CSV table of C-alpha atoms and ligand atoms in Angstrom, one decimal:
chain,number,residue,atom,x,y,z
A,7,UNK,CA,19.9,-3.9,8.4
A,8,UNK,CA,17.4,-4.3,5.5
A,9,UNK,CA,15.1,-1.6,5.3
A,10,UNK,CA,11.7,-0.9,3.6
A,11,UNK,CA,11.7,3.2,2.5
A,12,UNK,CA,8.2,4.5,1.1
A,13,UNK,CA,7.1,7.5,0.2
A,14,UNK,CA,3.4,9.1,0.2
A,15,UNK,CA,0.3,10.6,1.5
A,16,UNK,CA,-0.7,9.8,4.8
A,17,UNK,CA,-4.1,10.9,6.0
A,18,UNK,CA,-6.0,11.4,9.2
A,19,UNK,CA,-9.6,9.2,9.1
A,20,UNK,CA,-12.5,9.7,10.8
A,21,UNK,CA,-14.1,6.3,10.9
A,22,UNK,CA,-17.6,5.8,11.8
A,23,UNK,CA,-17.5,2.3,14.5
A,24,UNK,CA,-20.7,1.0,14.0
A,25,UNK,CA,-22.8,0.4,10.4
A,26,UNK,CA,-25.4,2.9,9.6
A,27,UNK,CA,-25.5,6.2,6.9
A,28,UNK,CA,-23.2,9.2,8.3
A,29,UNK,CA,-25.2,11.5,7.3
A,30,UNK,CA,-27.8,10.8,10.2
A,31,UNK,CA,-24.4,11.6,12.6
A,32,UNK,CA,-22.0,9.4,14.2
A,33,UNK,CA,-19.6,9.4,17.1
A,34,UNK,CA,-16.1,8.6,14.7
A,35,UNK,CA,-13.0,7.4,16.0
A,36,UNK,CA,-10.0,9.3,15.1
A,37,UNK,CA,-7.1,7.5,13.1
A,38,UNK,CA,-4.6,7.3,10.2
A,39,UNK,CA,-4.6,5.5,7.0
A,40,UNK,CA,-2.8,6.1,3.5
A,41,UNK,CA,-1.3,3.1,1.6
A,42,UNK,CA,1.9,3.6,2.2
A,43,UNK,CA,2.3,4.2,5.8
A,44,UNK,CA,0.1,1.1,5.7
A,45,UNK,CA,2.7,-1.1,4.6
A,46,UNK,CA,5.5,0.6,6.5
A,47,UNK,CA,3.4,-0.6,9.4
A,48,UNK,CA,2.8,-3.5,8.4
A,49,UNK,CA,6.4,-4.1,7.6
A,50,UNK,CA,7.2,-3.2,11.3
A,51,UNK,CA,4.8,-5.0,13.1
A,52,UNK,CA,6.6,-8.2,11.5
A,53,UNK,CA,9.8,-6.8,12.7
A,54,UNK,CA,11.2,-5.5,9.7
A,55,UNK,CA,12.9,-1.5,9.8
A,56,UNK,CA,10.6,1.1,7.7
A,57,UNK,CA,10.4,4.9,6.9
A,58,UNK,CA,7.8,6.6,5.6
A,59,UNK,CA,8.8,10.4,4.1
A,60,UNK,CA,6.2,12.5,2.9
A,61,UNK,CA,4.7,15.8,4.0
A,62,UNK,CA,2.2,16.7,6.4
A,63,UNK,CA,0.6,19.8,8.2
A,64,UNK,CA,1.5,21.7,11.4
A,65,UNK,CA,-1.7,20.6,12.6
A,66,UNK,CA,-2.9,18.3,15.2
A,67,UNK,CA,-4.0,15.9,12.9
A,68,UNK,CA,-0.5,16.0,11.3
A,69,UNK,CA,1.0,15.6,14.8
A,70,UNK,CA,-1.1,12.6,15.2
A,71,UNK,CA,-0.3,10.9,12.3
A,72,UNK,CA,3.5,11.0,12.8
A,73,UNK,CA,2.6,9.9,16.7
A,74,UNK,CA,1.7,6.8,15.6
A,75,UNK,CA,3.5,6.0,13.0
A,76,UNK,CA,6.5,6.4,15.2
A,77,UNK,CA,4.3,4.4,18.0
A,78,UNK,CA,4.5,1.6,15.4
A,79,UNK,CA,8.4,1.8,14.6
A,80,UNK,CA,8.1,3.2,11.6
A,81,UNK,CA,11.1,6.5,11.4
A,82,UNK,CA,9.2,9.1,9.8
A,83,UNK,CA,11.2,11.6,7.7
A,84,UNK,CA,8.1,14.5,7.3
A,85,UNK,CA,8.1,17.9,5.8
A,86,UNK,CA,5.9,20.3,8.1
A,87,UNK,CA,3.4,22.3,5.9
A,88,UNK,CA,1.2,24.8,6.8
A,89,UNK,CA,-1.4,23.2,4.5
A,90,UNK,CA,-4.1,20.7,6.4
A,91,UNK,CA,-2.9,17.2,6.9
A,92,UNK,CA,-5.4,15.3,4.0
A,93,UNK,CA,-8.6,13.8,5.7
A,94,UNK,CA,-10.8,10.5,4.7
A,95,UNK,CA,-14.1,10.2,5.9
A,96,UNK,CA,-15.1,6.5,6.4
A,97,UNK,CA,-18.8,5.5,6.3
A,98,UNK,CA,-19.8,1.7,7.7
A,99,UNK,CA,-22.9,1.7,5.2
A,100,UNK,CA,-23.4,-1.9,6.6
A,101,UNK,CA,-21.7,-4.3,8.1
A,102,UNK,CA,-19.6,-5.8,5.3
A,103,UNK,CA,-19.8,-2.4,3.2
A,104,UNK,CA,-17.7,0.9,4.1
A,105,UNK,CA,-17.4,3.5,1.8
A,106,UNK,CA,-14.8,6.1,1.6
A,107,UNK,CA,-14.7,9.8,1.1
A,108,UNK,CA,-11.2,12.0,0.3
A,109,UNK,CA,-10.6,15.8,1.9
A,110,UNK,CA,-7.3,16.0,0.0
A,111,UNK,CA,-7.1,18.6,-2.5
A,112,UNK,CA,-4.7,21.5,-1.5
A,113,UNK,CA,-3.5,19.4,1.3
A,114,UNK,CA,0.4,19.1,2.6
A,115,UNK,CA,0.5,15.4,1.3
A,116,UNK,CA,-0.3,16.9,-2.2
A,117,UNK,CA,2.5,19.8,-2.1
A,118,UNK,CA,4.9,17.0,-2.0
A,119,UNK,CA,8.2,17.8,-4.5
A,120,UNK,CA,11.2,16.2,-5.8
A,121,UNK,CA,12.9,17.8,-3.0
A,122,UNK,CA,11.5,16.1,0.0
A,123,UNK,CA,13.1,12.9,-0.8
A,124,UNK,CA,16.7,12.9,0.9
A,125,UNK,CA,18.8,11.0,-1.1
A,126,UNK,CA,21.1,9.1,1.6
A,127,UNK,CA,17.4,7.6,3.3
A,128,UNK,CA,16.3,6.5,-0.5
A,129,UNK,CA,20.3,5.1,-1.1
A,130,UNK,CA,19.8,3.2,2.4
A,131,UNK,CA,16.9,1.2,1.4
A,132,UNK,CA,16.8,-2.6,0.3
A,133,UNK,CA,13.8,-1.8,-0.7
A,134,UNK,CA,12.0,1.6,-2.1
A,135,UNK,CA,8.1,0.5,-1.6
A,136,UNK,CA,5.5,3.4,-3.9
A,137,UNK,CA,2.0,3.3,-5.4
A,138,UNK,CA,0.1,4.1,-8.1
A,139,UNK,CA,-1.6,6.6,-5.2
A,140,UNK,CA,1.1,9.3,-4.5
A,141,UNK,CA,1.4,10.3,-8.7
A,142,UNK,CA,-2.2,10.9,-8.7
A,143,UNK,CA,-1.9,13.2,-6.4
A,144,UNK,CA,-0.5,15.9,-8.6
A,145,UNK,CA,2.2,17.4,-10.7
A,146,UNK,CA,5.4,17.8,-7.3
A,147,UNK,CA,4.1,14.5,-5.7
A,148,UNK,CA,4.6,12.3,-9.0
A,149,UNK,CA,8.1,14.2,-9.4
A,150,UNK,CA,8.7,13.4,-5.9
A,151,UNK,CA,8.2,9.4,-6.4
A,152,UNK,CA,10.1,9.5,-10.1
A,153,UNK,CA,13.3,11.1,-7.7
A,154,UNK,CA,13.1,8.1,-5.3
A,155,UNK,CA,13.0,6.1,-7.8
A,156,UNK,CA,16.2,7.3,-9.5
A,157,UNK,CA,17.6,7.3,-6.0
A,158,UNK,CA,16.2,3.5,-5.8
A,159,UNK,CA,17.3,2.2,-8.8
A,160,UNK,CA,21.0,4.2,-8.6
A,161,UNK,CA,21.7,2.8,-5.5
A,162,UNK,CA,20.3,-0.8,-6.8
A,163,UNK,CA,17.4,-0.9,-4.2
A,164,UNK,CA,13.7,-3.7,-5.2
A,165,UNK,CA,11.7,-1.3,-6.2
A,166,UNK,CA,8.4,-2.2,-5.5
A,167,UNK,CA,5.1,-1.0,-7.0
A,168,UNK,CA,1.3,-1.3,-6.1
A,169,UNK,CA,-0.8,0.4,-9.1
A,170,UNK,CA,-3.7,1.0,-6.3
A,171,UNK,CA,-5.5,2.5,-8.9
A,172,UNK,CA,-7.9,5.1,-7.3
A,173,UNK,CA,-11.1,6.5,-9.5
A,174,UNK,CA,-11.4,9.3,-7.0
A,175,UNK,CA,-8.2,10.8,-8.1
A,176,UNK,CA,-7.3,10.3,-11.6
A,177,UNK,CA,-9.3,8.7,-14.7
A,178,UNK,CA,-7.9,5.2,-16.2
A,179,UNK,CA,-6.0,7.4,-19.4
A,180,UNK,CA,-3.9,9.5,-17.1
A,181,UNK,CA,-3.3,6.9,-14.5
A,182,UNK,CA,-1.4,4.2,-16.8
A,183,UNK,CA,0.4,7.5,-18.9
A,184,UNK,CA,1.8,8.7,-15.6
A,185,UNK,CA,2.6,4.8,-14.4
A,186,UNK,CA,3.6,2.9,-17.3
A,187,UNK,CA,7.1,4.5,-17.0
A,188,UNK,CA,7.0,3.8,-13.5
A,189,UNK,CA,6.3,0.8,-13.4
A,190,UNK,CA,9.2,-0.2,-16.5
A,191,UNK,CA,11.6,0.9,-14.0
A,192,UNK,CA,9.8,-1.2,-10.8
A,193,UNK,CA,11.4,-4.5,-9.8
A,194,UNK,CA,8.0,-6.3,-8.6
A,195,UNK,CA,4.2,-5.2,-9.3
A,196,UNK,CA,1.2,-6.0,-7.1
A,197,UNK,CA,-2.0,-5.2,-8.8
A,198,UNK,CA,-5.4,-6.5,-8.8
A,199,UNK,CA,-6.8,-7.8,-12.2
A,200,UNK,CA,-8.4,-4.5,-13.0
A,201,UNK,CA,-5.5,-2.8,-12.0
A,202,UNK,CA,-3.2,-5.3,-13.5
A,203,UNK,CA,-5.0,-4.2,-17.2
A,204,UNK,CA,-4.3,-0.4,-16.9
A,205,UNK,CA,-0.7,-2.1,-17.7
A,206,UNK,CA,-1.7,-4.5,-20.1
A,207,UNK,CA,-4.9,-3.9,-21.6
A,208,UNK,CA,-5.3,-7.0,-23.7
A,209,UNK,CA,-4.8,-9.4,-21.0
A,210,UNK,CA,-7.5,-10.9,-19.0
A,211,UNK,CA,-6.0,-14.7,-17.2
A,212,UNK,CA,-4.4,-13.5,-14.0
A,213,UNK,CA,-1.7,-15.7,-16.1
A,214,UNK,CA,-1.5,-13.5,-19.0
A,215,UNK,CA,-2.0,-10.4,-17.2
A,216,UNK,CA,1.4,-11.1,-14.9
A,217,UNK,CA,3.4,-12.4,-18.0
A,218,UNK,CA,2.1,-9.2,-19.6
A,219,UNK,CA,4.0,-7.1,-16.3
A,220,UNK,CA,6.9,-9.0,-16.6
A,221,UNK,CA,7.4,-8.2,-20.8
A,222,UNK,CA,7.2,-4.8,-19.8
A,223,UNK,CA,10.6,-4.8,-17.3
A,224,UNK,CA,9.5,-5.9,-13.9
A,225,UNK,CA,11.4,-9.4,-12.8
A,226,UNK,CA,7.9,-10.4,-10.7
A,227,UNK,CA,4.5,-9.3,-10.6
A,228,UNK,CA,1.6,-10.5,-8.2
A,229,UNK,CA,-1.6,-10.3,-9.3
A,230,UNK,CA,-3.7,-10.6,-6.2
A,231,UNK,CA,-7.6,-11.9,-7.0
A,232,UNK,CA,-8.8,-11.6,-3.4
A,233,UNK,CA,-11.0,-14.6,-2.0
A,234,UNK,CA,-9.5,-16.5,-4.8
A,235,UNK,CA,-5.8,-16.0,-3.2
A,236,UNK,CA,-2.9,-14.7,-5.4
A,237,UNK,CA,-1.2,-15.6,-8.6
A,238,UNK,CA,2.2,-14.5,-8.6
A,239,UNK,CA,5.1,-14.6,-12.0
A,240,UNK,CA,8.8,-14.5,-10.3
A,241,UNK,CA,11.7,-14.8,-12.0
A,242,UNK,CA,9.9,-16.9,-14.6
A,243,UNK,CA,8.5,-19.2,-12.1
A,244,UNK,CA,5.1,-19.2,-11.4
A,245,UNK,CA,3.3,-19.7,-7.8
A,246,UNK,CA,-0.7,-19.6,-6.6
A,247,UNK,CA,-1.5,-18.8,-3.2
A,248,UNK,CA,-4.5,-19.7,-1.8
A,249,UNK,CA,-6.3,-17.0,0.4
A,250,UNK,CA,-6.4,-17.5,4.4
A,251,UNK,CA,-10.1,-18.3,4.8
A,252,UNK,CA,-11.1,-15.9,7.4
A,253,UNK,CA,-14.5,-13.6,8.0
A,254,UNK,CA,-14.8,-11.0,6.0
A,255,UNK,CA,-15.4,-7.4,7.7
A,256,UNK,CA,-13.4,-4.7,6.1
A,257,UNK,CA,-11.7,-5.2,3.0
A,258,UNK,CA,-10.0,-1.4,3.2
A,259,UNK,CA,-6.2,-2.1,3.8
A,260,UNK,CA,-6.0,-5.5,2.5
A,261,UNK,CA,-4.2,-4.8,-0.7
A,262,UNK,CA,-1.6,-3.0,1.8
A,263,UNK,CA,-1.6,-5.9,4.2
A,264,UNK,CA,-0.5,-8.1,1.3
A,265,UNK,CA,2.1,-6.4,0.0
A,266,UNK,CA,3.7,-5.7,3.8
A,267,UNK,CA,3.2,-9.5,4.5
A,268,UNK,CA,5.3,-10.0,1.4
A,269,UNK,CA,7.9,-7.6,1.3
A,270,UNK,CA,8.7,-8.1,5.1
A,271,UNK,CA,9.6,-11.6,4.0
A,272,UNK,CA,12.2,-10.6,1.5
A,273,UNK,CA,13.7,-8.1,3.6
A,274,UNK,CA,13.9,-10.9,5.9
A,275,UNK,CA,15.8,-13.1,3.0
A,276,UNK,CA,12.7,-15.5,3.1
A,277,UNK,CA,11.9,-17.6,-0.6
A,278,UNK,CA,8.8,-16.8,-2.6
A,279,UNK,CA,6.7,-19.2,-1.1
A,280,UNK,CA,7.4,-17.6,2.7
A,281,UNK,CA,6.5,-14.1,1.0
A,282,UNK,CA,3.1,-15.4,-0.7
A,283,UNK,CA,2.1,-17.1,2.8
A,284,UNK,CA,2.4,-14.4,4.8
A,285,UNK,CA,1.3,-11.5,2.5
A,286,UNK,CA,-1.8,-14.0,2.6
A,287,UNK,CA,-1.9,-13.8,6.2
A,288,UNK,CA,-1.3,-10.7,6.7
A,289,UNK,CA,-4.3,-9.8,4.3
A,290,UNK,CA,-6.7,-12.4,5.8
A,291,UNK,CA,-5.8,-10.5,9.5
A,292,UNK,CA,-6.9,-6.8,7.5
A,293,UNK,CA,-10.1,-8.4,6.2
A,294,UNK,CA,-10.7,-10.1,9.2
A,295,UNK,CA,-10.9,-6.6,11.5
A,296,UNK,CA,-11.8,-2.7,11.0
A,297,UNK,CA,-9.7,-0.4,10.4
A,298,UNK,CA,-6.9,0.0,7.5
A,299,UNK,CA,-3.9,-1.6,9.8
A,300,UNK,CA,-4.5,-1.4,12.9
A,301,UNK,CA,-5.9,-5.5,12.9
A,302,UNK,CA,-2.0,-6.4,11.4
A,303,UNK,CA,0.0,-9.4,13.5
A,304,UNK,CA,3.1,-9.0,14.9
A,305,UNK,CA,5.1,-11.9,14.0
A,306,UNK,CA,4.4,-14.0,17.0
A,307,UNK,CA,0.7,-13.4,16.2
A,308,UNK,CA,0.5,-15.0,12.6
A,309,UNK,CA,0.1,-18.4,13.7
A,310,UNK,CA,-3.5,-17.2,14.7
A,311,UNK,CA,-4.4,-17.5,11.5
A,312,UNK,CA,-2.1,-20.3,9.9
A,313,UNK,CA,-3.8,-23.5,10.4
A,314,UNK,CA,-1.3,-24.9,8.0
A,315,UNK,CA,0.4,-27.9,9.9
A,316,UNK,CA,-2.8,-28.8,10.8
A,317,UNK,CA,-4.4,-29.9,7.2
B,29,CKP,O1,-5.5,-0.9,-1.6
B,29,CKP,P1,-5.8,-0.9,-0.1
B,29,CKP,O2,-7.2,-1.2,0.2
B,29,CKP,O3,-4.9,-1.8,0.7
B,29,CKP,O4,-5.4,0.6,0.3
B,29,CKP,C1,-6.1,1.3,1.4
B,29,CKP,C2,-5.5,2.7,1.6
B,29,CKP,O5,-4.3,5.2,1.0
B,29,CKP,C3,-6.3,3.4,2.6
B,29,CKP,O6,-5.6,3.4,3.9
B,29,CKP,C4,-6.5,4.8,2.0
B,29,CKP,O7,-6.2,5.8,2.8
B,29,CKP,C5,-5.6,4.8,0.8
B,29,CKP,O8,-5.5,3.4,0.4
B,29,CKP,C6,-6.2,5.7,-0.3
B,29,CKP,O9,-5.7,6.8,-0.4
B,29,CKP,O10,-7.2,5.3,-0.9
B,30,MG,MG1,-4.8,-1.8,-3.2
């Protein structure tokens, strides 16, 4: 079995369901997100195995969040803290635009260490799957992800890295100090141009910006430009993938989408090409609903979106 192992933060949300300012009061709907459970999801839903291992509290919301995770397939390997379970308020300012608001400072997620990462889950994993997220969240959390990453590369598991830059966290100088050395020691990079340029600064071409990733130690990086599809450097071979034309709603969770569509696929032992379709799909299906994952196919749903044989 080829498994997907990530490590984070994940957090309760309290998501308002229809458009309008939060602070005139809402009825929210009560639900998970964090990047990295997001892709262990995603990465289920498709059929693949995942854990998630991170830390939350010996709360309600904690108890929630491992609930469903489990209720997706994802094996969970939590740390029970009596800190809060982190929180995200999400606003629907309109109908296209939701804005995002963290409760996460002295949380369980952020008291992660080095020592919450069991070493025989890490040396089980095909692939080890982290983001530029978990780091940001302090000093034991970034020591935590540089020990699965030791574990990772020891045990000669993909490592996989989305910078998912986050301005609410950390400021552009400390991010690419704390992920540079990260990401030398990462087998494949997703990143969004902006994202992609905390790495290498003089770049600008979704071209240059992927050869840029690659110079730097990575064997493939995908630079991902949204409605504009994906650009990806592999092994020295080069591939663009057009996005899935599809409704935009909610672009939270796409990034996530994408990178479960792909990496699912090579678990699976699928070529580049499969990946780059179906992380494509997968984030046309996140844009496409609300929520962060809960709009992600199962495999048998994909072909609702892939209109491919029919062009
Ligand atoms: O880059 P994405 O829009 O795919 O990431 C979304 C996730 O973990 C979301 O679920 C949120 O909780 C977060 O990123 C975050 O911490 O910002
Ligand atoms: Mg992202």
């Amino acid at each position: 079995e080829r498994r997907l192992v990530t490590v984070g933060e994940v957090l309760a949300v309290l998501a308002a369901p229809d458009p309008g300012p939060l602070a005139l009061g809402a009825g929210l709907r009560l639900g998970l997100a964090g990047a990295e459970s997001n892709v262990a999801v995603g990465v289920s839903r498709l059929g693949g195995s995942a854990t998630w291992i991170g830390r939350v509290g010996e709360d309600e919301l904690g108890e929630l969040v491992l609930r469903e995770l489990r209720a997706e397939g994802v094996t969970t390997v939590a740390v029970r803290d009596p800190a809060p379970t982190s929180l995200l308020l999400k606003e629907r300012r309109t109908s296209t635009h939701s804005r995002t608001r963290y409760y996460r400072t002295h949380t369980a997620g952020s008291r992660l260490s080095a020592e919450d990462i069991p070493e025989h889950i890490v040396a089980s994993a095909a692939v080890l799957h982290i983001t530029g997220i978990t780091p940001a969240l302090g000093e034991g959390p970034a020591q935590a992800v540089t020990r699965a990453v030791d574990l990772a590369v020891e045990a000669g598991a993909t490592v996989s890295l989305d910078i998912n830059f986050r301005f609410l966290l950390w400021n552009e100088a400390d991010a690419r100090r704390t992920l540079l050395p990260l990401l030398r020691r990462s087998d494949l990079v997703f990143a969004g141009p902006h994202e992609a340029r905390l790495a290498v600064p003089d770049a600008d071409e979704p071209e240059e910006l992927a050869q840029g990733i690659c110079d730097l130690g990575p064997d493939g990086a995908v630079i991902k430009l949204g409605a504009e599809g994906a650009y990806a450097l592999l092994d020295g071979q080069e591939y663009r993938q057009p996005a899935v034309p599809v409704q935009v709603h909610d672009t939270v969770g796409a990034g996530d989408a994408f990178a479960a569509g792909y990496l699912a696929e090579l678990l699976a032992g699928e070529p580049p090409e499969r990946r780059l379709r179906t992380a494509a799909l997968l984030g046309a299906f996140a844009v496409s609903t609300t929520g962060d994952w809960e709009g992600l196919p199962r495999r048998s749903e994909l072909g609702l979106l892939d209109h491919h044989d029919d062009i």
